[in-house]
Coordinates of C-alpha atoms in Angstrom, one line a residue:
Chain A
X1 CA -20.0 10.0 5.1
X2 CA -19.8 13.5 7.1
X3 CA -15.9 14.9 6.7
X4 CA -16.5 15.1 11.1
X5 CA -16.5 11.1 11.0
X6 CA -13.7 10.4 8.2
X7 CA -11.8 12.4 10.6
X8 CA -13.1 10.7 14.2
X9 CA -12.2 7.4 12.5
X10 CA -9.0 7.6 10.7
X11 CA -6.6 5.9 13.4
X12 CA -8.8 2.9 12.6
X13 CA -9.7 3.0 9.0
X14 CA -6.7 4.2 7.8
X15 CA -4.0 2.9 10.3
X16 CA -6.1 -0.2 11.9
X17 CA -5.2 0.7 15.2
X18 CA -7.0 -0.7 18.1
X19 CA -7.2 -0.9 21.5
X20 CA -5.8 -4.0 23.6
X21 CA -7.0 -4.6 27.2
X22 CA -3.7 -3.9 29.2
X23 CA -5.5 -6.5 32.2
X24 CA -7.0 -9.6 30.0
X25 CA -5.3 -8.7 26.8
X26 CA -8.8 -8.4 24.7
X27 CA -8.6 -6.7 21.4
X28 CA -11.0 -3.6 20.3
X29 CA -11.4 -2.5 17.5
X30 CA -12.8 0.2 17.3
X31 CA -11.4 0.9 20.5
X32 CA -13.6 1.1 23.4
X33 CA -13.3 2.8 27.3
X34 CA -14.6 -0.3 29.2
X35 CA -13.4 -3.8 28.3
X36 CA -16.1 -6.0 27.6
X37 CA -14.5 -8.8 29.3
X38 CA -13.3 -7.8 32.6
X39 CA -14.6 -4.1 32.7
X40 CA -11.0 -3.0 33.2
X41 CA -10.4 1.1 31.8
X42 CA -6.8 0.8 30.3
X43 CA -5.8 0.2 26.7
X44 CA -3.1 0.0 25.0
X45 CA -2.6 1.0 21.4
X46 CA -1.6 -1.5 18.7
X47 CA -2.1 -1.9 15.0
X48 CA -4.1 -5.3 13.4
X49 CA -1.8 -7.3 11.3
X50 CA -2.6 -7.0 7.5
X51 CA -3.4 -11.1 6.9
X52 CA -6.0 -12.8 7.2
X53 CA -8.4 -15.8 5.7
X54 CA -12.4 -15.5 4.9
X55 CA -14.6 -16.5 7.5
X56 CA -17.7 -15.4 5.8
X57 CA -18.8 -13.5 3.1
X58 CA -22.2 -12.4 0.7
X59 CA -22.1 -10.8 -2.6
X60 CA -24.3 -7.2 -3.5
X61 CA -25.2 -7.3 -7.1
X62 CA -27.7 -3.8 -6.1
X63 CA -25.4 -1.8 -4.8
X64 CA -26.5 1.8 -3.4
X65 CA -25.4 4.7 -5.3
X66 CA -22.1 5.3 -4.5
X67 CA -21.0 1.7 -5.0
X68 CA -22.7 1.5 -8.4
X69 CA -19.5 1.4 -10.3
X70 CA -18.3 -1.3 -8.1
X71 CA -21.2 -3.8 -8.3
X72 CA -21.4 -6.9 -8.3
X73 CA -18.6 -7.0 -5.2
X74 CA -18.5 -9.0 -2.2
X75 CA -18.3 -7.8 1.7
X76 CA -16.6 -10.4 3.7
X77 CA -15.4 -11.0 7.6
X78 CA -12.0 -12.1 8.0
X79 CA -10.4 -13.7 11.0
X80 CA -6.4 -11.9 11.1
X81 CA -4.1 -13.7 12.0
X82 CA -4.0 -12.5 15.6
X83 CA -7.6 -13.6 16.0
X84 CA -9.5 -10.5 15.6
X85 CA -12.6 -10.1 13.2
X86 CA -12.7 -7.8 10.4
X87 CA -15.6 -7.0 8.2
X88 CA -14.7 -5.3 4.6
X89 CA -15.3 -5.0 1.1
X90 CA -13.4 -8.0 -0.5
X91 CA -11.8 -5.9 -3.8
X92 CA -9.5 -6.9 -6.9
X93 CA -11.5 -10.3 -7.0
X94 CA -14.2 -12.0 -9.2
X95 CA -17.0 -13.2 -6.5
X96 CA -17.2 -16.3 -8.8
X97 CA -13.7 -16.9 -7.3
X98 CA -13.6 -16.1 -3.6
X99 CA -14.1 -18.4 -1.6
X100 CA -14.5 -19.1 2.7
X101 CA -10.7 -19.8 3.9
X102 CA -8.9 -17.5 1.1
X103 CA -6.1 -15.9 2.4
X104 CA -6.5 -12.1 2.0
X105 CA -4.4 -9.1 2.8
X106 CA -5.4 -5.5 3.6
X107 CA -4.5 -2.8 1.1
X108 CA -5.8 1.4 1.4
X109 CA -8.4 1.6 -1.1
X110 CA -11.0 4.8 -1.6
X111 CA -14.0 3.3 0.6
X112 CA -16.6 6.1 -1.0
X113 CA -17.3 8.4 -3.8
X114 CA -19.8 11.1 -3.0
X115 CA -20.7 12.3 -6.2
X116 CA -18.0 14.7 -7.8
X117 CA -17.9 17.1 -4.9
X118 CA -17.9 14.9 -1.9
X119 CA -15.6 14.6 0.3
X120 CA -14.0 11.2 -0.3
X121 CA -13.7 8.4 2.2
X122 CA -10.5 6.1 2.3
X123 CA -9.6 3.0 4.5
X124 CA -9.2 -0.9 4.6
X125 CA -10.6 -3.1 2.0
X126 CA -9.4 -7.0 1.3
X127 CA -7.8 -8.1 -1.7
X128 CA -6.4 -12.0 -2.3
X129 CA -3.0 -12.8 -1.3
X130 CA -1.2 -13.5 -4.5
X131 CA 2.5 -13.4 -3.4
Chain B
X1 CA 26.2 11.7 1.5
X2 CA 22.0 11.7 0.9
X3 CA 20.1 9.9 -1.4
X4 CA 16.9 6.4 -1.4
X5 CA 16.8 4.6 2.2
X6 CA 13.7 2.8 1.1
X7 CA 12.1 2.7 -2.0
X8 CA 8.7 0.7 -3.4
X9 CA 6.5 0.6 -6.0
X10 CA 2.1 0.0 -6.8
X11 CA 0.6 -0.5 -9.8
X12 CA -3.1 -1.9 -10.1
X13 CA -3.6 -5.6 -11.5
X14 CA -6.3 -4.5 -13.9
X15 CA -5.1 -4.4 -17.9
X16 CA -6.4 -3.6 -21.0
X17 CA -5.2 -4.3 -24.6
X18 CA -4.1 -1.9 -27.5
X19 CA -6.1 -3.7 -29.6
X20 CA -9.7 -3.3 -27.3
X21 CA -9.4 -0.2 -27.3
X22 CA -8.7 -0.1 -31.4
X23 CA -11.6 -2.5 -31.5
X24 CA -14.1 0.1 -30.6
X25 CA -12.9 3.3 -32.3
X26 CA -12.2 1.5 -35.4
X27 CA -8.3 1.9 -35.6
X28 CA -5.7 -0.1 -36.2
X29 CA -4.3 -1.8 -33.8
X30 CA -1.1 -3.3 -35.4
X31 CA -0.1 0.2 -36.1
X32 CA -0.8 1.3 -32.9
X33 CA 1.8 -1.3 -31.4
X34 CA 4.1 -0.6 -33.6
X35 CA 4.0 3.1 -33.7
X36 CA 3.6 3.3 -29.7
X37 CA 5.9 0.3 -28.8
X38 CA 3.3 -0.7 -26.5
X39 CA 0.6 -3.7 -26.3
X40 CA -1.4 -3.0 -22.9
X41 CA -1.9 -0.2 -20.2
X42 CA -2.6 -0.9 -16.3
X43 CA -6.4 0.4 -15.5
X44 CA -7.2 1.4 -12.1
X45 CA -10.5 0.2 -10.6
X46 CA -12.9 2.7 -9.0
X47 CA -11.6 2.3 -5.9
X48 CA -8.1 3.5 -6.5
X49 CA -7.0 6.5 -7.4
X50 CA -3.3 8.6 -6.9
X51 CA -3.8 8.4 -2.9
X52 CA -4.4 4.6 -2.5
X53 CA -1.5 3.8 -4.9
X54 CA 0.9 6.6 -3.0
X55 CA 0.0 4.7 0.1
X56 CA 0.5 1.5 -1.1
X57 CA 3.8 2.2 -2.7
X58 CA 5.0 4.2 0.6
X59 CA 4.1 1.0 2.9
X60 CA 7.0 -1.1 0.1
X61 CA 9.1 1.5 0.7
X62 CA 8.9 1.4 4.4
X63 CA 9.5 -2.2 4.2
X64 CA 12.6 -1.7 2.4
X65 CA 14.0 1.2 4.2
X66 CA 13.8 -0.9 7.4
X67 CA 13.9 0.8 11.1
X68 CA 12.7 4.4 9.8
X69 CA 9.5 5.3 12.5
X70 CA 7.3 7.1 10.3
X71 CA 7.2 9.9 12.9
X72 CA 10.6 11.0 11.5
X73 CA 9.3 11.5 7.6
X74 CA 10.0 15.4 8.1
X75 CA 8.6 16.0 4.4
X76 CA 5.7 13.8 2.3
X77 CA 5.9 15.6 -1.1
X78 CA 3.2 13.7 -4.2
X79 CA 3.9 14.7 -7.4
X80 CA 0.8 13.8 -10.0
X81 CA -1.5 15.4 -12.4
X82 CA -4.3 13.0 -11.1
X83 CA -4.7 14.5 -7.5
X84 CA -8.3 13.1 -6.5
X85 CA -9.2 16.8 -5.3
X86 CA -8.2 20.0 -6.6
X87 CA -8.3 21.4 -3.4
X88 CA -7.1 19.2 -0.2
X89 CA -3.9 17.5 -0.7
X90 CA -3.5 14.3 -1.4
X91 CA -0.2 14.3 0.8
X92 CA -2.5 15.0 3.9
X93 CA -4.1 11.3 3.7
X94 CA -0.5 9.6 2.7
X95 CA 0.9 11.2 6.1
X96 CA -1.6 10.1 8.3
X97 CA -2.2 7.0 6.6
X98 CA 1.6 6.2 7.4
X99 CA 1.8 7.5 11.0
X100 CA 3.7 10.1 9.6
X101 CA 1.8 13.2 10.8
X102 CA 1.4 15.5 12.3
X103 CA 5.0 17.3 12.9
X104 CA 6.0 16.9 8.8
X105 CA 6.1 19.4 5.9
X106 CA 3.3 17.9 3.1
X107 CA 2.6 19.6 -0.1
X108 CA 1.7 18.2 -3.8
X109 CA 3.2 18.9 -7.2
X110 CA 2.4 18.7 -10.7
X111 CA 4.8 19.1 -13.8
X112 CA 3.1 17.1 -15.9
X113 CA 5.0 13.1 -16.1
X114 CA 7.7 15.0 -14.1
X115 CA 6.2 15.9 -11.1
X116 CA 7.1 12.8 -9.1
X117 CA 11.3 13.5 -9.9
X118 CA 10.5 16.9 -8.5
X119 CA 9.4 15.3 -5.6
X120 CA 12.5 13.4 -5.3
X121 CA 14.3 16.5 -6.0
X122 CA 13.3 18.4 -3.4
X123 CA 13.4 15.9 -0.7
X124 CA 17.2 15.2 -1.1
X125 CA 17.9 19.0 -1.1
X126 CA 15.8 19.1 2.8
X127 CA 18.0 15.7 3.5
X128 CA 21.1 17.3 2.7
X129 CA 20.6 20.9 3.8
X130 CA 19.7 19.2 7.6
X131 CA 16.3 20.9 7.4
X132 CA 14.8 17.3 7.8
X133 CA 15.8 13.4 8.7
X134 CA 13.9 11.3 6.2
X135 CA 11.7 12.7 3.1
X136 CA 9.4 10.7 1.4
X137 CA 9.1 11.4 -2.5
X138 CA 5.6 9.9 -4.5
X139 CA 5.1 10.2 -8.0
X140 CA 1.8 8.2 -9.1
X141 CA -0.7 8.9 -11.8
X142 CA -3.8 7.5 -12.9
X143 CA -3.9 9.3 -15.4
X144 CA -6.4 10.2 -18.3
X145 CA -6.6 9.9 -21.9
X146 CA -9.1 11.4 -23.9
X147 CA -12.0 8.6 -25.8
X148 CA -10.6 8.0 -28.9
X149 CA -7.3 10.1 -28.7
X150 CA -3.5 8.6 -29.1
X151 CA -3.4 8.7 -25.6
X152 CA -5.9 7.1 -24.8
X153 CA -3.6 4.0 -25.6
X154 CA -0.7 4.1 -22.8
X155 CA -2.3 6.5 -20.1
X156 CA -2.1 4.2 -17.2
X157 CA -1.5 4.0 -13.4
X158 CA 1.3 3.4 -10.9
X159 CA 3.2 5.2 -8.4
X160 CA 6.5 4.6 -6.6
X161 CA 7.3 5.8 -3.6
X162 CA 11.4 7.2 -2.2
X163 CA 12.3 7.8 1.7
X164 CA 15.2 10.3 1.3
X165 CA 18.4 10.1 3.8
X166 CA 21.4 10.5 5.2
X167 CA 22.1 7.3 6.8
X168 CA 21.6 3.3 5.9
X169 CA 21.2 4.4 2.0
X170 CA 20.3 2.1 -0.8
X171 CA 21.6 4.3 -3.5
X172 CA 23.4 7.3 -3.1
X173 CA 22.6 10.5 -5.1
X174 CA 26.1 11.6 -6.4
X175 CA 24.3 14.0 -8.9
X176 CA 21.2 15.9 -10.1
X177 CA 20.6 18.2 -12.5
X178 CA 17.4 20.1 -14.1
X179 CA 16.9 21.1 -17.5
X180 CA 13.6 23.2 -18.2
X181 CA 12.5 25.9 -20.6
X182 CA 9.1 27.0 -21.8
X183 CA 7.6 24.4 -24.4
X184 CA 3.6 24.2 -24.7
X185 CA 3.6 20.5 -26.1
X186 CA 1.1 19.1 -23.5
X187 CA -1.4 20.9 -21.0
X188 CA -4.9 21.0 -19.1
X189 CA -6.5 24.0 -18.4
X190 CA -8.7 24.8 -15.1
X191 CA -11.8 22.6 -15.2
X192 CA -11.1 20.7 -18.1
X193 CA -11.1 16.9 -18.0
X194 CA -8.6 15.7 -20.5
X195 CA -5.5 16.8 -21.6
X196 CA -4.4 18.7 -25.1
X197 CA -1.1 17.7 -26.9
X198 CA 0.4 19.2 -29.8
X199 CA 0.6 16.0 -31.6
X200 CA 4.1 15.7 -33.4
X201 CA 5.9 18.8 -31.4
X202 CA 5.6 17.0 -28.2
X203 CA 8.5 15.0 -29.8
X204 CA 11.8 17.0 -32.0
X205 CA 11.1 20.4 -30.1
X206 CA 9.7 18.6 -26.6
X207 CA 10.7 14.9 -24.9
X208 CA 13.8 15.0 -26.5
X209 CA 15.5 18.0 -26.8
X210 CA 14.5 18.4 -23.3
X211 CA 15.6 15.1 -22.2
X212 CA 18.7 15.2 -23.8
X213 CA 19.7 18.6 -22.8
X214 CA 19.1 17.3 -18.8
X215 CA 21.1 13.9 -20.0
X216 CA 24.2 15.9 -21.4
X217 CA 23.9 18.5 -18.7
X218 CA 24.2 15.8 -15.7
X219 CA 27.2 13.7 -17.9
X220 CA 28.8 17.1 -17.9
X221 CA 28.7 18.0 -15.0
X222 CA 30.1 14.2 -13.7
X223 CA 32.3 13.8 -16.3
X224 CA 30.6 10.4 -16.9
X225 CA 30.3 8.9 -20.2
X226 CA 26.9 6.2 -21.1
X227 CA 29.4 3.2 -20.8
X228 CA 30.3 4.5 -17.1
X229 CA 26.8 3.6 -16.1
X230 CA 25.3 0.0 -15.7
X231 CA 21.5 0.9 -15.9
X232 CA 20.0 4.2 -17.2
X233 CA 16.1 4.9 -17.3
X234 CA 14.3 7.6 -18.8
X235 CA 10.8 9.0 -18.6
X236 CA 8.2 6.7 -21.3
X237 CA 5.3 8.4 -22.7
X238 CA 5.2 5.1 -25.1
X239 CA 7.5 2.4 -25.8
X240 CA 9.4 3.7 -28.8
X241 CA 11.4 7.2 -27.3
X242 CA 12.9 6.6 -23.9
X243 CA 14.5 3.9 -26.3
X244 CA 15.3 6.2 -29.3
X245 CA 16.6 9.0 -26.5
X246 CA 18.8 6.0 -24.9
X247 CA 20.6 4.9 -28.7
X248 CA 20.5 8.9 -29.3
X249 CA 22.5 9.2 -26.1
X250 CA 25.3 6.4 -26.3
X251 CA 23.2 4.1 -24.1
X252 CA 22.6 0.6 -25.5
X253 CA 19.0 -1.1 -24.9
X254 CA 20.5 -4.0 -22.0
X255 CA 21.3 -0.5 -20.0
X256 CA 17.7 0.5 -20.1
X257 CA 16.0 -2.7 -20.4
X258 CA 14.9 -3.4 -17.0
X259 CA 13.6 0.5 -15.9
X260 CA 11.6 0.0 -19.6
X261 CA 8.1 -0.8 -18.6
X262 CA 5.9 1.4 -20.8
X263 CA 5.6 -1.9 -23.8
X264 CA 3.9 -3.7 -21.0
X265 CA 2.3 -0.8 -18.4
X266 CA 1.4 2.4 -20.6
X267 CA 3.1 5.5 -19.4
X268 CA 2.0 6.2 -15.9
X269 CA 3.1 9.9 -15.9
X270 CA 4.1 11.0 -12.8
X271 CA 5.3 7.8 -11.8
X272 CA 6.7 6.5 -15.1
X273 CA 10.5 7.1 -15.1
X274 CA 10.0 6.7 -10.8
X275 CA 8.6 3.4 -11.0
X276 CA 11.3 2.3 -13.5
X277 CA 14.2 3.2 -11.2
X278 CA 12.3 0.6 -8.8
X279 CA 12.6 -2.2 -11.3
X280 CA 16.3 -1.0 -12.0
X281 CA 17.1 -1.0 -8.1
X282 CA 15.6 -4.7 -8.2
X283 CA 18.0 -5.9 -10.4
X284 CA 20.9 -3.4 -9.5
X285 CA 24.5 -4.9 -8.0
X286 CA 26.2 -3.1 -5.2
X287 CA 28.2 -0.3 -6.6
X288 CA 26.4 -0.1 -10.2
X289 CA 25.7 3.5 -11.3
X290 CA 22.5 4.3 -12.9
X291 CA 21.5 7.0 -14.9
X292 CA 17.5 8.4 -14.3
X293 CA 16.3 11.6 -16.4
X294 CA 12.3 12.4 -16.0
X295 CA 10.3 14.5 -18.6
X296 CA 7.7 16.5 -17.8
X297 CA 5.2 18.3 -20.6
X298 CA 5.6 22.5 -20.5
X299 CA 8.6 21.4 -20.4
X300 CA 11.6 19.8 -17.7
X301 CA 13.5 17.1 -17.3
X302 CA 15.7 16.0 -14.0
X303 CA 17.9 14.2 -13.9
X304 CA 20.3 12.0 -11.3
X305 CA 22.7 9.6 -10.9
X306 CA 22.8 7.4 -8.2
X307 CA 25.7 5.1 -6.9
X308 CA 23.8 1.7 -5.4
X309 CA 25.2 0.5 -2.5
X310 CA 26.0 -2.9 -0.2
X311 CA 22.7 -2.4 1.6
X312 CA 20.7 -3.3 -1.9
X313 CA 21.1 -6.6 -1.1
X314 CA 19.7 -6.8 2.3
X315 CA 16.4 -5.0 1.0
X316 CA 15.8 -6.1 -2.4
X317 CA 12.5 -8.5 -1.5
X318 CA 11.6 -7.3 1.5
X319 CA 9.2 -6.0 -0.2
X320 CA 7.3 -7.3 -3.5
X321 CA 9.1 -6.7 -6.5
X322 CA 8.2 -4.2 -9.6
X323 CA 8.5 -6.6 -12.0
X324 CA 5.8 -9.0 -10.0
X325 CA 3.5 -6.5 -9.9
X326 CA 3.8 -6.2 -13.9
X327 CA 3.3 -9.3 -15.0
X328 CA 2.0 -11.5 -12.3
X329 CA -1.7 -11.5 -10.9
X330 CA -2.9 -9.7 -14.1
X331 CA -6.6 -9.1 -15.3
X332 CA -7.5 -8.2 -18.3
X333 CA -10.9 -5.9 -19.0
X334 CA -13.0 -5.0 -22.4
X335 CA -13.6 -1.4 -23.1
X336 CA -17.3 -1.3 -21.1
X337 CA -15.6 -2.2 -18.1
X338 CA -12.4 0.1 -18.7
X339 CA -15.0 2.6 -19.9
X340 CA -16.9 1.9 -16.6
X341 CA -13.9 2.2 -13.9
X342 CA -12.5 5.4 -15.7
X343 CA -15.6 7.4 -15.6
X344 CA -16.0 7.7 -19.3
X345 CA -19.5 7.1 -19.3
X346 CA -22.2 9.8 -18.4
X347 CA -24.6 8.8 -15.8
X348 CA -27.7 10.1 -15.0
X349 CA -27.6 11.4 -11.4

């Protein structure tokens, strides 16, 4: 990932904010100039909660390079608890043991290792909700 | 009056055993228990490193410290000798991760296992010279032992995270104190990947001459005795000195018992004597004093003593607790996969 784009997306992948339609109250995230619903051209700013359950979810046993060390992991989409749809990695859980309707929380994990003079990406990744 | 508004702690769920590691360099392992005090070290997977724990251990200590907007951190100081870069602070992602940035002072420090006290340090002096409103203090290692070394049994990882104030404190910082001299027990130079120890000297001569000079030197200055406190904690490289420095001391092993988490985590450097004032606060009564000196390799030791407050009480589990994270929701790996998530094994690229 370029160092231009960690940057461009940080208010999302490090903070979860998104944008919220100020006229029909839909959610985008990332945040977007036009509402898809109603076409309105004013957001607000608000951060995603940090719950959520598994919708969905496949496991990558051959994983590109720089999620060798990671493999086998699962990437899953979770509905949060205001509604809105998340894809991530699902970490700190065997795949054998995730399953659709686990509750999950959102901790700030390293998101990619470039070698060992990348830049290094951080941001959202799932992890069971244990207490 | 300055001293913790909000404090939290991190530590991955990933273990390993004294005796998997024994199993493949052909040691002994009852030895090493005894000799170390210790029976297991926190691993951290791939994906986390001194930044995500920081982060994760700032958000409990938000939690905790309650109303504090992030905008008003004036200061986000990490103190670790695992920074993921060697240039590019790691403070600059824990700022911005928070909301904190961008009108903030941010820098990182290393002192060896002391370098997160330092942190702390330094964030009460801003507090109380007015410089800044809140400070937030890190220290958090994941930290490195070399194959087959002694280390290579309690290096672990963990961080624990301080906001610094004026106002709505926790625990109040009636003293501090710093003890340091010249003492080569324990360094990295430039470009190298694991650490050097002098082996025997980082005790006597090191850990506890240090320790205790910063111990005696705070109690002086107070004019506190070990029975004044309720709780004391002191920096664990193992299991078996920060309880030897404690009996040394006057302090009796209930005083230190709950801050004592190397037996059970390893010693997670920076955040090692940090991350045990967390597990003390947990269990601390309004108006107990406790008693926190840090070590650091080269060598220093700080050391505080902080008054808790009525507030305590209100806070305690808003957030989760140390002690959870310790020994709850634990998962315990074999050398390949320890091997695997620490980089220890050459690839070819």
């Amino acid at each position: 990932m370029f160092p231009s784009r960690i940057w461009r997306e940080k208010a999302q992948r490090y903070r979860l904010e998104a944008g919220k339609c100020t006229t029909c109250g839909y959610i985008a995230f990332p945040p977007r100039l036009i509402c898809p619903e109603c076409g309105a051209r004013e957001f607000e700013t608000i951060t995603l909660p940090d719950t959520g359950k598994i919708l969905t979810y496949t496991v990558i046993r051959v994983a590109p390079s720089q999620f060798t060390d990671e493999a086998p992991y699962a990437v899953g989409i979770a509905e949060l608890t205001n509604g809105v749809k998340l894809m991530a990695q699902i970490a700190d859980c065997e795949v054998e043991k995730i399953k659709v309707g686990m509750e999950v929380v959102i901790e700030f994990r390293r998101v990619q290792t470039h070698g060992s003079h990348g830049v290094l990406s951080y941001g959202y990744k799932f992890v069971p909700k244990w207490y | 009056m300055v001293g913790i508004v909000g404090y939290g702690a991190h530590i991955p769920r990933h273990r390993i055993k004294v005796e998997e590691i024994a199993k493949v360099w052909g040691a002994d392992a009852p030895s090493y228990k005894k000799g170390l005090m210790l029976t297991q070290k926190s691993v951290p997977p791939p994906d986390v490193d001194t930044i995500t724990l920081s982060v994760e251990a700032a958000k409990n200590a938000l939690k905790r410290a309650g109303n504090v907007n992030p905008a008003d951190i004036g200061a986000v100081y990490i103190g670790s000798e695992s920074h993921p870069y060697a240039v590019k602070p790691s403070g600059t992602v824990v700022a911005d991760a928070l909301g904190a940035c961008p009108s903030l002072h941010v820098a990182d420090f290393e002192f060896a296992c002391k370098a997160g006290s330092e942190a702390m340090f330094v964030c009460l002096g801003l507090v109380k010279s007015g410089y800044i409103k809140y400070g937030l203090a890190i220290g958090g290692d994941t930290s490195q032992g070399a194959p087959g070394d002694a280390l290579e049994y309690s290096t672990a990882a963990g961080a624990a995270a301080f906001i610094m104030g004026s106002d709505n404190l926790i625990a109040e910082a009636v003293h501090t104190y710093s003890f340091t001299t010249d003492t080569p027990d324990f360094w990295r130079r430039e470009y190298e990947h694991y650490p050097q120890h002098g082996g025997r000297f980082t005790g006597e001569p090191a850990y506890f001459r240090t320790t205790m000079g910063a111990a005696n030197g705070i109690l002086e200055m107070s004019g506190m005795k070990p029975q004044d406190f309720k709780w004391a904690v002191f920096h664990q490289p193992n299991g078996k000195f920060p309880l030897r420095v404690a009996k040394m001391l006057g302090f009796t092993k209930e005083q230190i018992e709950p801050g004592w988490l190397s037996p059970r985590l390893g010693n997670t450097y920076s955040g090692a004597s940090p991350i045990g004032l967390t597990a003390t606060l947990d269990v601390a009564k309004p108006g107990d004093m406790i008693l926190m000196v840090s070590y650091g390799s080269g060598a220093g030791s700080d050391a505080f003593v902080w008054k808790v407050t009525d507030r305590i009480d209100e806070v305690r589990d808003k957030a989760v607790r140390t002690a959870k994270l310790l020994d709850e929701n634990l998962t315990f790996v074999d050398y390949g996969t320890y091997a695997k998530f620490r980089h220890k094994i050459l690839k070819n690229n």
